[in-house]
Amino acid sequence: HKDPHYMSGRTTMVHLFEWKWDDIAAECERFLGPRGFGGIQISPPNENLAIRSRNRPWWERYQPISYRLVTRSGNEQQFENMVRRCNNAGVRIYVDAIINHMTGTWGENVGTGGSTADFNNWYYPAVPYGRNDFNSPQCVIQGNDYQCCADRVRNCELSGLKDLNQGSEYVRGKITEYMNRLIDLGVAGFRIDAAKHMWPGDLSAIYSRLNNLNTNHGFSHGARPYIYQEVIDLGGEAVSRNEYSSLAAVTEFKYGMELSRCFNGQNQLRWLVNFGPNWGFLASNDALTFVDNHDNQRGHGAGGNILTHKRAKQYKGAIAFMLAHPYGRPQLMSSFSFHDTEAGPPMDSNGNIISPAINSDNTCGNGWVCEHRWRQIYQMVAFRNVAGNTGINDWWDNGSNQIAFCRGGQGFVAFNNDNWDLNTNLQTCLPAGRYCDVISGEKRNNGCTGKVITVGGDGRAQIVLGANDYDMALAIHRGQDS
Ligand code: QV4
Ligand code: CA
């Protein structure tokens, strides 16, 4: 369950948070496929409670009311169409699977597909689930449970969300039926929401019953779904990510926290020389890596001082480092803009999600941030694809916040997070030529719209990154010379 089954030469997935299925299908064909993206994490596709009393917050999608494929993102037919079109474009789909719980008590009880629930009787007729399918006695997770009591973290309710008993044969059957339907429709894997709140043994039993990936969608015979489990483990809790990493991959929340500290100026970039397991991270193949996610970019979940699109220069630096560095399996966040941390995606007065507009410079409009369409980000996806399995060599730093390194003979990257200029002759490990910096511009009609770096016969080049430059990184790779 640790292989994402990307098409060959692809390395990176993006979370298209709250996007509609039709828009994702179009995005696969017009942008993600051609630009070499490997996959997409989609918002939960199963029916959720529509929370009108709170003006349809984003978090209503984490309140399942049934496993019918009908949400604000689209219906089953649109889902099926999206998966087929994205797979044809070479882009895999990963489903955010909410299997720990069902929707909790709320003053309203109608789902996005019209299903209802009787919360007081723990009755979800559209599955159906009843009282015996949930853990008892009923309890709610309290703050200190995370330190003391793994059993309460697993068996009590997360924020009052009705807690399913994954130890039950019947519940396992309903969950695997849902996940297998998605596999048969062509998805490549799953994010397991709230994995910390389920017993590893129960998850292992569920994973073992999952179908192989659908060969009609280009997967090889016997391919197992990619699974990455959401376990927030910054250390010191009763539940550890290590209980899950033998089953499948795990979200490595320490990664984005530490990288944010570096690019925030709270830690020096030179210490990144041994970034990876030496920093207490999971093994590379076990780790789903990211800077921010849909929770911590708005103070939910691990929260804290995570860099987001709102601090663009530092954020692009951190993302460029993540994509240039070989550790982990990277995931990009693609957001809608927000001030209110509870607010849902751009929507009309009936609560329908508004599609992103696509501007001529590749960026998005209509309230969508589309970080994945920022040149400094999507061109680093291409950099990572070109760098392939190469390691890091020729590390250089100035003893502070200026660093540079090569990826074999495939690519070279430099960063300047000091408040003085970087202007130094460095080894790029690339063949002689004139290269177009993929951060400040792009190759266009045999020219370059950004900085041109001239690499000599000895592989060396003069690298300039001014403290006041628009971006703090510079990157060149094979295929970008003229
Ligand atoms: C409220 C009260 C409770 C009360 C309950 C019932 O706070 O004390 O018991 O009503 O009356 C929403 C509201 C929350 C509300 C709850 C239940 O914010 O106030 O409880 O609904 O109705 C997202 C949001 C949550 C949201 C939830 C469901 O972050 O705020 O709760 O969706 O809509 C831990 C976990 C980790 C989790 C993280 C947020 O270990 O697994 O918290 N992360 C994942 C997702 C996240 C999602 C969930 C889990 C739940 O990434 O987005 O929570 O599926 O760290
Ligand atoms: Ca649970």
Short mmCIF file of C-alpha atoms in Angstrom, two decimals, residues 6-323:
data_model
loop_
_atom_site.label_atom_id
_atom_site.label_comp_id
_atom_site.label_asym_id
_atom_site.label_seq_id
_atom_site.Cartn_x
_atom_site.Cartn_y
_atom_site.Cartn_z
CA TYR A 6 1.99 7.20 -10.64
CA MET A 7 2.52 6.96 -14.38
CA SER A 8 6.22 6.71 -15.11
CA GLY A 9 8.18 9.92 -14.72
CA ARG A 10 5.60 11.49 -12.36
CA THR A 11 6.21 12.17 -8.67
CA THR A 12 3.79 14.64 -7.10
CA MET A 13 0.13 14.89 -6.13
CA VAL A 14 -2.04 17.91 -5.40
CA HIS A 15 -5.02 18.23 -3.05
CA LEU A 16 -7.74 20.00 -5.05
CA PHE A 17 -9.68 20.96 -1.91
CA GLU A 18 -13.45 21.26 -2.54
CA TRP A 19 -13.14 21.17 -6.34
CA LYS A 20 -16.03 19.84 -8.41
CA TRP A 21 -15.54 16.62 -10.37
CA ASP A 22 -16.22 18.24 -13.76
CA ASP A 23 -13.63 20.93 -13.04
CA ILE A 24 -11.09 18.31 -11.95
CA ALA A 25 -11.60 16.33 -15.15
CA ALA A 26 -10.97 19.49 -17.19
CA GLU A 27 -7.94 20.34 -15.04
CA CYS A 28 -6.43 16.91 -15.68
CA GLU A 29 -6.70 17.37 -19.43
CA ARG A 30 -5.72 21.03 -19.78
CA PHE A 31 -3.07 21.35 -17.04
CA LEU A 32 -2.19 18.52 -14.66
CA GLY A 33 -1.61 15.85 -17.30
CA PRO A 34 0.48 18.04 -19.64
CA ARG A 35 2.46 19.49 -16.70
CA GLY A 36 3.47 16.09 -15.33
CA PHE A 37 1.44 15.92 -12.11
CA GLY A 38 1.08 12.39 -10.76
CA GLY A 39 -2.23 12.52 -8.94
CA ILE A 40 -4.94 14.37 -7.07
CA GLN A 41 -6.41 14.03 -3.60
CA ILE A 42 -10.08 14.86 -3.95
CA SER A 43 -12.47 15.98 -1.22
CA PRO A 44 -14.65 13.20 0.24
CA PRO A 45 -16.97 11.91 -2.52
CA ASN A 46 -19.59 10.33 -0.25
CA GLU A 47 -22.80 12.05 0.87
CA ASN A 48 -22.42 14.41 3.83
CA LEU A 49 -24.71 16.37 6.12
CA ALA A 50 -25.54 19.73 4.51
CA ILE A 51 -24.97 22.24 7.33
CA ARG A 52 -27.07 25.20 6.21
CA SER A 53 -27.24 26.76 9.68
CA ARG A 54 -23.50 27.48 9.38
CA ASN A 55 -23.64 28.58 5.73
CA ARG A 56 -22.16 25.33 4.39
CA PRO A 57 -18.72 25.26 6.09
CA TRP A 58 -15.92 23.29 4.41
CA TRP A 59 -15.95 20.83 7.33
CA GLU A 60 -19.45 19.55 6.58
CA ARG A 61 -17.75 17.15 4.17
CA TYR A 62 -16.18 15.38 7.14
CA GLN A 63 -19.67 14.47 8.40
CA PRO A 64 -20.77 11.41 6.36
CA ILE A 65 -24.45 10.53 6.22
CA SER A 66 -24.14 7.72 3.63
CA TYR A 67 -21.74 6.16 1.12
CA ARG A 68 -23.75 7.36 -1.89
CA LEU A 69 -21.52 9.29 -4.27
CA VAL A 70 -23.31 12.60 -4.22
CA THR A 71 -21.86 15.81 -2.79
CA ARG A 72 -21.45 19.43 -3.74
CA SER A 73 -18.57 18.26 -5.96
CA GLY A 74 -20.86 16.16 -8.13
CA ASN A 75 -22.76 12.91 -8.52
CA GLU A 76 -21.69 9.36 -9.27
CA GLN A 77 -21.76 9.75 -13.03
CA GLN A 78 -19.60 12.89 -12.81
CA PHE A 79 -17.25 11.05 -10.46
CA GLU A 80 -16.87 8.15 -12.84
CA ASN A 81 -16.28 10.50 -15.75
CA MET A 82 -13.60 12.41 -13.78
CA VAL A 83 -11.68 9.27 -12.84
CA ARG A 84 -11.68 7.98 -16.41
CA ARG A 85 -10.61 11.29 -17.93
CA CYS A 86 -7.87 11.88 -15.34
CA ASN A 87 -6.47 8.36 -15.72
CA ASN A 88 -6.45 8.90 -19.50
CA ALA A 89 -4.49 12.10 -18.93
CA GLY A 90 -1.97 10.17 -16.80
CA VAL A 91 -3.21 11.60 -13.48
CA ARG A 92 -4.31 9.33 -10.62
CA ILE A 93 -7.19 9.98 -8.19
CA TYR A 94 -6.90 9.43 -4.40
CA VAL A 95 -10.06 9.51 -2.30
CA ASP A 96 -10.30 11.10 1.15
CA ALA A 97 -12.04 8.22 2.98
CA ILE A 98 -14.00 9.15 6.12
CA ILE A 99 -14.48 5.77 7.77
CA ASN A 100 -13.93 6.56 11.46
CA HIS A 101 -17.34 8.09 12.05
CA MET A 102 -20.67 9.33 10.77
CA THR A 103 -22.15 12.79 11.18
CA GLY A 104 -22.84 13.92 14.74
CA THR A 105 -25.78 15.65 16.34
CA TRP A 106 -26.83 18.80 14.57
CA GLY A 107 -30.01 20.80 14.33
CA GLU A 108 -30.58 19.59 10.78
CA ASN A 109 -30.43 16.14 9.27
CA VAL A 110 -30.57 16.12 5.47
CA GLY A 111 -27.58 15.09 3.37
CA THR A 112 -26.25 16.41 0.06
CA GLY A 113 -28.09 13.61 -1.72
CA GLY A 114 -31.31 13.92 0.28
CA SER A 115 -30.63 11.07 2.73
CA THR A 116 -31.63 11.61 6.32
CA ALA A 117 -30.41 10.38 9.69
CA ASP A 118 -31.95 9.94 13.12
CA PHE A 119 -29.03 10.90 15.30
CA ASN A 120 -30.68 10.18 18.63
CA ASN A 121 -31.20 6.60 17.56
CA TRP A 122 -27.83 6.34 15.80
CA TYR A 123 -29.76 5.46 12.69
CA TYR A 124 -28.34 6.10 9.22
CA PRO A 125 -30.85 4.31 6.97
CA ALA A 126 -29.05 5.04 3.69
CA VAL A 127 -26.15 2.74 4.69
CA PRO A 128 -27.80 1.32 6.86
CA TYR A 129 -26.05 1.69 10.22
CA GLY A 130 -27.76 1.37 13.61
CA ARG A 131 -26.84 1.65 17.28
CA ASN A 132 -24.92 -1.64 17.35
CA ASP A 133 -22.52 -0.48 14.68
CA PHE A 134 -21.05 2.23 16.92
CA ASN A 135 -18.74 2.03 19.91
CA SER A 136 -20.31 1.90 23.34
CA PRO A 137 -20.54 3.14 25.90
CA GLN A 138 -20.66 6.48 24.13
CA CYS A 139 -17.90 8.95 25.14
CA VAL A 140 -16.24 12.04 23.65
CA ILE A 141 -12.45 12.43 23.32
CA GLN A 142 -11.10 15.01 25.78
CA GLY A 143 -7.90 16.99 25.32
CA ASN A 144 -5.81 15.01 27.80
CA ASP A 145 -6.89 11.65 26.30
CA TYR A 146 -4.29 12.23 23.59
CA GLN A 147 -1.55 12.02 26.24
CA CYS A 148 -2.88 9.24 28.42
CA CYS A 149 -5.37 7.02 26.78
CA ALA A 150 -5.01 5.39 23.39
CA ASP A 151 -8.21 3.40 23.90
CA ARG A 152 -10.27 6.54 24.39
CA VAL A 153 -8.66 8.15 21.34
CA ARG A 154 -9.84 5.10 19.34
CA ASN A 155 -13.21 4.33 20.91
CA CYS A 156 -14.63 7.72 21.87
CA GLU A 157 -16.06 10.35 19.55
CA LEU A 158 -13.85 12.84 17.74
CA SER A 159 -15.69 16.19 18.21
CA GLY A 160 -18.98 14.44 18.83
CA LEU A 161 -18.92 12.57 15.51
CA LYS A 162 -20.67 9.19 15.93
CA ASP A 163 -17.84 6.67 16.30
CA LEU A 164 -18.10 3.54 14.17
CA ASN A 165 -16.89 0.22 15.56
CA GLN A 166 -14.44 -1.05 12.92
CA GLY A 167 -14.11 -4.25 14.93
CA SER A 168 -17.56 -5.28 13.74
CA GLU A 169 -17.82 -7.61 10.76
CA TYR A 170 -20.81 -5.71 9.47
CA VAL A 171 -19.08 -2.31 9.68
CA ARG A 172 -15.94 -3.69 8.00
CA GLY A 173 -18.17 -5.03 5.25
CA LYS A 174 -19.88 -1.67 4.63
CA ILE A 175 -16.58 0.22 4.63
CA THR A 176 -14.85 -2.17 2.24
CA GLU A 177 -17.91 -2.25 -0.02
CA TYR A 178 -17.65 1.55 -0.30
CA MET A 179 -13.89 1.56 -0.90
CA ASN A 180 -14.03 -1.32 -3.38
CA ARG A 181 -16.69 0.46 -5.40
CA LEU A 182 -14.27 3.39 -5.73
CA ILE A 183 -11.39 1.09 -6.68
CA ASP A 184 -13.55 -0.51 -9.36
CA LEU A 185 -14.33 2.97 -10.69
CA GLY A 186 -10.58 3.46 -11.19
CA VAL A 187 -9.20 5.33 -8.19
CA ALA A 188 -5.57 4.62 -7.23
CA GLY A 189 -5.83 4.87 -3.46
CA PHE A 190 -7.04 6.58 -0.32
CA ARG A 191 -6.26 9.08 2.38
CA ILE A 192 -7.53 7.49 5.59
CA ASP A 193 -9.07 10.34 7.55
CA ALA A 194 -8.63 10.22 11.34
CA ALA A 195 -6.58 6.99 11.21
CA LYS A 196 -5.25 7.78 14.69
CA HIS A 197 -8.80 7.22 15.93
CA MET A 198 -9.02 3.66 14.61
CA TRP A 199 -7.22 0.52 15.81
CA PRO A 200 -4.33 -0.52 13.54
CA GLY A 201 -5.60 -4.11 13.65
CA ASP A 202 -9.00 -3.05 12.35
CA LEU A 203 -7.45 -0.98 9.58
CA SER A 204 -5.21 -3.86 8.60
CA ALA A 205 -8.28 -6.12 8.29
CA ILE A 206 -10.03 -3.52 6.13
CA TYR A 207 -6.99 -2.96 3.87
CA SER A 208 -6.57 -6.70 3.33
CA ARG A 209 -10.09 -6.89 1.89
CA LEU A 210 -9.57 -4.17 -0.68
CA ASN A 211 -9.61 -5.13 -4.34
CA ASN A 212 -6.60 -4.79 -6.57
CA LEU A 213 -6.61 -1.66 -8.72
CA ASN A 214 -8.69 -1.81 -11.91
CA THR A 215 -6.57 -2.96 -14.86
CA ASN A 216 -9.04 -1.30 -17.26
CA HIS A 217 -7.68 2.00 -15.97
CA GLY A 218 -4.08 1.18 -16.78
CA PHE A 219 -2.98 -0.34 -13.46
CA SER A 220 -0.83 -3.45 -13.55
CA HIS A 221 -2.18 -6.83 -12.45
CA GLY A 222 -2.07 -7.22 -8.68
CA ALA A 223 -1.51 -3.51 -7.98
CA ARG A 224 -2.62 -2.65 -4.44
CA PRO A 225 -4.24 0.70 -3.60
CA TYR A 226 -1.92 3.42 -2.29
CA ILE A 227 -2.92 4.28 1.26
CA TYR A 228 -1.74 7.20 3.36
CA GLN A 229 -3.11 7.41 6.86
CA GLU A 230 -3.81 10.70 8.60
CA VAL A 231 -2.02 10.41 11.93
CA ILE A 232 -0.95 13.72 13.46
CA ASP A 233 2.11 12.79 15.51
CA LEU A 234 4.38 15.62 16.58
CA GLY A 235 5.66 13.38 19.39
CA GLY A 236 4.65 12.65 22.96
CA GLU A 237 1.16 11.22 22.42
CA ALA A 238 -0.38 7.91 23.46
CA VAL A 239 -0.86 7.01 19.80
CA SER A 240 2.22 6.95 17.57
CA ARG A 241 2.50 7.04 13.77
CA ASN A 242 4.83 4.04 14.11
CA GLU A 243 1.82 1.86 14.95
CA TYR A 244 0.55 2.57 11.42
CA SER A 245 3.65 2.78 9.22
CA SER A 246 3.95 -0.96 8.73
CA LEU A 247 0.42 -1.08 7.27
CA ALA A 248 0.70 1.74 4.73
CA ALA A 249 2.12 5.24 4.32
CA VAL A 250 1.48 7.95 6.94
CA THR A 251 1.11 11.74 6.76
CA GLU A 252 4.36 13.18 8.16
CA PHE A 253 3.19 16.31 9.97
CA LYS A 254 6.64 16.99 11.43
CA TYR A 255 7.93 17.63 7.93
CA GLY A 256 5.84 20.73 7.16
CA MET A 257 6.28 22.02 10.69
CA GLU A 258 10.09 21.88 10.50
CA LEU A 259 10.23 23.20 6.94
CA SER A 260 7.96 26.10 7.90
CA ARG A 261 10.25 26.93 10.82
CA CYS A 262 13.23 27.10 8.45
CA PHE A 263 11.57 29.24 5.80
CA ASN A 264 9.92 31.40 8.48
CA GLY A 265 13.37 32.35 9.71
CA GLN A 266 13.04 30.43 13.01
CA ASN A 267 15.74 27.96 12.00
CA GLN A 268 18.66 28.29 9.59
CA LEU A 269 18.47 26.78 6.13
CA ARG A 270 21.98 25.32 6.48
CA TRP A 271 20.64 22.73 8.94
CA LEU A 272 18.59 21.25 6.09
CA VAL A 273 21.80 19.50 4.96
CA ASN A 274 20.55 16.25 6.55
CA PHE A 275 16.79 16.81 6.21
CA GLY A 276 14.93 13.51 6.41
CA PRO A 277 14.92 10.62 8.93
CA ASN A 278 17.76 12.35 10.86
CA TRP A 279 15.16 14.91 11.88
CA GLY A 280 12.95 12.23 13.40
CA PHE A 281 10.85 11.70 10.30
CA LEU A 282 9.48 8.42 8.98
CA ALA A 283 11.39 6.46 6.33
CA SER A 284 11.10 8.18 2.97
CA ASN A 285 8.72 5.67 1.36
CA ASP A 286 6.46 5.70 4.40
CA ALA A 287 6.00 9.46 4.41
CA LEU A 288 3.39 11.58 2.67
CA THR A 289 5.05 15.00 2.84
CA PHE A 290 3.51 18.46 2.57
CA VAL A 291 3.97 21.97 3.91
CA ASP A 292 0.37 22.78 4.83
CA ASN A 293 -2.91 20.85 4.59
CA HIS A 294 -6.58 21.84 4.59
CA ASP A 295 -6.68 21.70 8.41
CA ASN A 296 -3.52 23.38 9.57
CA GLN A 297 -3.67 26.15 6.96
CA ARG A 298 -6.71 27.41 8.94
CA GLY A 299 -5.76 26.46 12.50
CA HIS A 300 -7.56 23.09 12.66
CA GLY A 301 -5.74 19.82 13.39
CA ALA A 302 -2.09 20.32 14.26
CA GLY A 303 -2.53 24.05 13.68
CA GLY A 304 0.54 26.06 14.60
CA ASN A 305 2.89 28.17 12.61
CA ILE A 306 2.52 26.53 9.23
CA LEU A 307 3.42 28.46 6.09
CA THR A 308 0.58 28.89 3.61
CA HIS A 309 -0.18 30.78 0.42
CA LYS A 310 -0.80 33.83 2.62
CA ARG A 311 2.96 34.26 3.10
CA ALA A 312 3.74 33.69 -0.53
CA LYS A 313 7.49 34.29 -0.74
CA GLN A 314 8.38 32.04 2.19
CA TYR A 315 5.77 29.49 1.15
CA LYS A 316 7.10 29.20 -2.41
CA GLY A 317 10.58 28.78 -0.93
CA ALA A 318 9.44 25.92 1.30
CA ILE A 319 7.51 24.25 -1.53
CA ALA A 320 10.48 24.60 -3.89
CA PHE A 321 12.68 22.93 -1.28
CA MET A 322 10.19 20.11 -0.75
CA LEU A 323 10.01 19.44 -4.49
#
